[in-house]
PDB file of C-alpha atoms in Angstrom:
ATOM      1  CA  MET A   1     -27.211  30.936 -36.370  1.00 42.00           C
ATOM      2  CA  SER A   2     -29.891  33.213 -37.752  1.00 44.00           C
ATOM      3  CA  GLY A   3     -31.409  35.859 -35.527  1.00 49.00           C
ATOM      4  CA  GLY A   4     -28.567  36.044 -33.024  1.00 54.00           C
ATOM      5  CA  GLU A   5     -25.022  37.166 -32.571  1.00 53.00           C
ATOM      6  CA  PRO A   6     -22.263  34.891 -33.908  1.00 49.00           C
ATOM      7  CA  THR A   7     -20.441  32.758 -31.380  1.00 45.00           C
ATOM      8  CA  LYS A   8     -16.957  33.625 -30.135  1.00 42.00           C
ATOM      9  CA  LYS A   9     -15.618  30.723 -32.221  1.00 42.00           C
ATOM     10  CA  ALA A  10     -17.252  32.117 -35.369  1.00 43.00           C
ATOM     11  CA  LYS A  11     -15.732  35.521 -34.632  1.00 42.00           C
ATOM     12  CA  GLU A  12     -12.262  34.016 -34.246  1.00 42.00           C
ATOM     13  CA  GLU A  13     -12.497  31.937 -37.440  1.00 44.00           C
ATOM     14  CA  ASN A  14     -12.435  35.096 -39.580  1.00 41.00           C
ATOM     15  CA  ALA A  15      -8.777  35.933 -39.070  1.00 46.00           C
ATOM     16  CA  MET A  16      -8.758  39.187 -41.044  1.00 60.00           C
ATOM     17  CA  TYR A  17     -11.539  41.079 -39.284  1.00 69.00           C
ATOM     18  CA  SER A  18     -13.125  39.724 -36.131  1.00 83.00           C
ATOM     19  CA  ILE A  19     -16.388  41.560 -35.572  1.00 90.00           C
ATOM     20  CA  ASP A  20     -17.516  43.108 -32.305  1.00 92.00           C
ATOM     21  CA  SER A  21     -20.746  44.724 -33.531  1.00 94.00           C
ATOM     22  CA  VAL A  22     -22.695  45.524 -36.679  1.00 96.00           C
ATOM     23  CA  LYS A  23     -25.218  48.308 -37.350  1.00 96.00           C
ATOM     24  CA  TYR A  24     -27.347  49.046 -40.408  1.00 97.00           C
ATOM     25  CA  SER A  25     -26.527  52.584 -41.543  1.00 95.00           C
ATOM     26  CA  GLY A  26     -28.855  53.287 -44.481  1.00 96.00           C
ATOM     27  CA  ILE A  27     -29.139  53.332 -48.254  1.00 97.00           C
ATOM     28  CA  THR A  28     -26.566  55.029 -50.464  1.00 95.00           C
ATOM     29  CA  GLU A  29     -25.215  54.802 -53.992  1.00 93.00           C
ATOM     30  CA  ARG A  30     -21.825  53.268 -54.831  1.00 88.00           C
ATOM     31  CA  GLY A  31     -20.603  53.025 -58.400  1.00 86.00           C
ATOM     32  CA  GLY A  32     -24.071  53.786 -59.728  1.00 92.00           C
ATOM     33  CA  ARG A  33     -25.670  51.000 -57.683  1.00 93.00           C
ATOM     34  CA  ARG A  34     -28.176  51.332 -54.843  1.00 95.00           C
ATOM     35  CA  CYS A  35     -26.475  49.860 -51.778  1.00 97.00           C
ATOM     36  CA  ALA A  36     -27.151  49.298 -48.109  1.00 97.00           C
ATOM     37  CA  ALA A  37     -24.351  50.566 -45.869  1.00 96.00           C
ATOM     38  CA  VAL A  38     -23.550  48.522 -42.777  1.00 97.00           C
ATOM     39  CA  GLN A  39     -21.181  49.812 -40.099  1.00 94.00           C
ATOM     40  CA  VAL A  40     -18.846  47.162 -38.686  1.00 94.00           C
ATOM     41  CA  THR A  41     -16.930  47.599 -35.443  1.00 92.00           C
ATOM     42  CA  PRO A  42     -13.928  45.228 -35.308  1.00 87.00           C
ATOM     43  CA  LEU A  43     -13.222  43.246 -32.148  1.00 85.00           C
ATOM     44  CA  GLY A  44      -9.685  44.645 -31.673  1.00 76.00           C
ATOM     45  CA  ASP A  45      -9.367  47.826 -29.613  1.00 67.00           C
ATOM     46  CA  GLY A  46      -7.147  49.642 -32.114  1.00 72.00           C
ATOM     47  CA  ASP A  47      -8.927  48.434 -35.256  1.00 79.00           C
ATOM     48  CA  VAL A  48     -10.488  51.060 -37.519  1.00 83.00           C
ATOM     49  CA  PRO A  49     -14.264  50.767 -38.040  1.00 88.00           C
ATOM     50  CA  LEU A  50     -15.432  49.502 -41.422  1.00 90.00           C
ATOM     51  CA  VAL A  51     -18.379  50.115 -43.714  1.00 92.00           C
ATOM     52  CA  ALA A  52     -19.598  47.210 -45.845  1.00 94.00           C
ATOM     53  CA  TYR A  53     -21.843  47.914 -48.833  1.00 95.00           C
ATOM     54  CA  PHE A  54     -24.423  45.351 -49.949  1.00 97.00           C
ATOM     55  CA  VAL A  55     -26.616  45.009 -53.042  1.00 97.00           C
ATOM     56  CA  LYS A  56     -29.556  42.668 -53.456  1.00 96.00           C
ATOM     57  CA  THR A  57     -28.885  39.823 -55.917  1.00 96.00           C
ATOM     58  CA  GLY A  58     -32.013  37.711 -55.414  1.00 94.00           C
ATOM     59  CA  ILE A  59     -34.664  36.777 -52.883  1.00 93.00           C
ATOM     60  CA  ASP A  60     -32.904  37.137 -49.521  1.00 92.00           C
ATOM     61  CA  GLN A  61     -29.531  37.078 -51.340  1.00 96.00           C
ATOM     62  CA  TYR A  62     -26.965  39.850 -50.961  1.00 97.00           C
ATOM     63  CA  GLU A  63     -23.558  40.599 -52.400  1.00 95.00           C
ATOM     64  CA  MET A  64     -20.991  42.594 -50.451  1.00 94.00           C
ATOM     65  CA  VAL A  65     -19.747  44.863 -53.232  1.00 92.00           C
ATOM     66  CA  GLU A  66     -17.295  46.995 -51.281  1.00 91.00           C
ATOM     67  CA  VAL A  67     -15.682  47.314 -47.870  1.00 90.00           C
ATOM     68  CA  VAL A  68     -14.006  50.516 -46.727  1.00 88.00           C
ATOM     69  CA  ARG A  69     -12.125  51.561 -43.628  1.00 84.00           C
ATOM     70  CA  ASN A  70     -13.986  54.381 -41.905  1.00 77.00           C
ATOM     71  CA  ASP A  71     -11.086  56.367 -40.497  1.00 69.00           C
ATOM     72  CA  SER A  72     -13.129  59.555 -40.183  1.00 60.00           C
ATOM     73  CA  ASP A  73     -13.199  61.683 -37.068  1.00 52.00           C
ATOM     74  CA  LEU A  74     -16.616  63.222 -36.462  1.00 48.00           C
ATOM     75  CA  ALA A  75     -14.993  66.183 -34.708  1.00 47.00           C
ATOM     76  CA  ILE A  76     -13.245  66.988 -38.003  1.00 47.00           C
ATOM     77  CA  ASP A  77     -15.492  65.266 -40.539  1.00 48.00           C
ATOM     78  CA  TRP A  78     -18.844  66.397 -39.141  1.00 48.00           C
ATOM     79  CA  PHE A  79     -20.523  65.602 -42.433  1.00 52.00           C
ATOM     80  CA  GLU A  80     -20.532  62.190 -44.092  1.00 53.00           C
ATOM     81  CA  ASN A  81     -18.187  62.842 -46.974  1.00 51.00           C
ATOM     82  CA  ASN A  82     -17.136  59.594 -48.650  1.00 49.00           C
ATOM     83  CA  LEU A  83     -14.943  61.439 -51.166  1.00 50.00           C
ATOM     84  CA  HIS A  84     -11.946  62.079 -48.922  1.00 48.00           C
ATOM     85  CA  GLU A  85      -9.144  59.920 -47.523  1.00 49.00           C
ATOM     86  CA  ALA A  86     -11.047  58.947 -44.359  1.00 46.00           C
ATOM     87  CA  TYR A  87     -12.721  56.158 -46.343  1.00 48.00           C
ATOM     88  CA  GLN A  88     -10.168  53.736 -47.790  1.00 53.00           C
ATOM     89  CA  GLN A  89     -11.295  50.761 -49.844  1.00 63.00           C
ATOM     90  CA  ILE A  90     -10.167  47.349 -48.666  1.00 66.00           C
ATOM     91  CA  SER A  91      -8.912  45.167 -51.490  1.00 55.00           C
ATOM     92  CA  ASP A  92      -9.544  41.439 -51.763  1.00 57.00           C
ATOM     93  CA  GLU A  93      -5.868  40.846 -51.038  1.00 50.00           C
ATOM     94  CA  ALA A  94      -6.352  42.411 -47.596  1.00 56.00           C
ATOM     95  CA  PHE A  95      -8.691  39.547 -46.733  1.00 60.00           C
ATOM     96  CA  ALA A  96      -5.949  36.954 -47.332  1.00 56.00           C
ATOM     97  CA  SER A  97      -4.288  36.787 -43.931  1.00 58.00           C
ATOM     98  CA  GLY A  98      -3.955  34.758 -40.789  1.00 55.00           C
ATOM     99  CA  GLY A  99      -2.543  31.749 -42.600  1.00 54.00           C
ATOM    100  CA  ARG A 100      -5.456  31.568 -45.033  1.00 54.00           C
ATOM    101  CA  THR A 101      -4.506  32.568 -48.534  1.00 58.00           C
ATOM    102  CA  ASP A 102      -7.983  32.334 -50.057  1.00 75.00           C
ATOM    103  CA  ALA A 103      -9.192  35.942 -50.093  1.00 74.00           C
ATOM    104  CA  ARG A 104     -12.580  34.944 -51.528  1.00 80.00           C
ATOM    105  CA  TRP A 105     -13.163  32.535 -48.624  1.00 83.00           C
ATOM    106  CA  GLN A 106     -12.195  35.220 -46.088  1.00 83.00           C
ATOM    107  CA  ARG A 107     -14.436  37.799 -47.769  1.00 86.00           C
ATOM    108  CA  GLU A 108     -17.400  35.398 -47.947  1.00 89.00           C
ATOM    109  CA  THR A 109     -16.926  34.434 -44.295  1.00 89.00           C
ATOM    110  CA  PHE A 110     -16.836  38.112 -43.330  1.00 90.00           C
ATOM    111  CA  LYS A 111     -20.024  38.772 -45.348  1.00 94.00           C
ATOM    112  CA  GLN A 112     -21.869  35.849 -43.764  1.00 94.00           C
ATOM    113  CA  GLU A 113     -20.752  36.962 -40.301  1.00 94.00           C
ATOM    114  CA  ILE A 114     -22.228  40.428 -40.933  1.00 96.00           C
ATOM    115  CA  LEU A 115     -25.482  38.988 -42.280  1.00 97.00           C
ATOM    116  CA  ALA A 116     -25.763  36.703 -39.226  1.00 96.00           C
ATOM    117  CA  TYR A 117     -26.084  39.639 -36.842  1.00 95.00           C
ATOM    118  CA  SER A 118     -29.541  40.182 -35.421  1.00 93.00           C
ATOM    119  CA  GLY A 119     -31.677  42.430 -37.593  1.00 95.00           C
ATOM    120  CA  ILE A 120     -29.171  43.032 -40.408  1.00 97.00           C
ATOM    121  CA  ARG A 121     -30.678  40.665 -42.978  1.00 96.00           C
ATOM    122  CA  GLU A 122     -34.142  42.016 -42.106  1.00 96.00           C
ATOM    123  CA  GLN A 123     -32.951  45.617 -42.608  1.00 97.00           C
ATOM    124  CA  LEU A 124     -31.478  44.731 -45.999  1.00 97.00           C
ATOM    125  CA  LYS A 125     -34.660  42.917 -47.004  1.00 96.00           C
ATOM    126  CA  SER A 126     -36.807  45.904 -45.978  1.00 96.00           C
ATOM    127  CA  ASN A 127     -34.665  48.576 -47.606  1.00 96.00           C
ATOM    128  CA  LEU A 128     -33.143  47.093 -50.770  1.00 95.00           C
TER     129      LEU A 128
END
């Protein structure tokens, strides 16, 4: 599935967060670690956008170290301030839903779905 968008079936298999689109956002620091920020737009109309943070763990290997809800409003939050309530961390427990109780499986599936989007793995490789 490399190089293209995930299939509709792959999107539906991740019950917690089905992904509509993914966009590389840039490099930042989280918890003292250099991370790549990736913006994730959920498939549901009312779902809040997410930001997933990745670190490099090996050759073409990446760990998703944090996922936050990006509930900011650019009309109000015209600067990217990750220190206020607009960015809420998503806990591992939040990934255990949709009849699947294995949060690690859900989180790993979500990570792989993000990395499968066209250009994302290449952006991480170039910038981390």
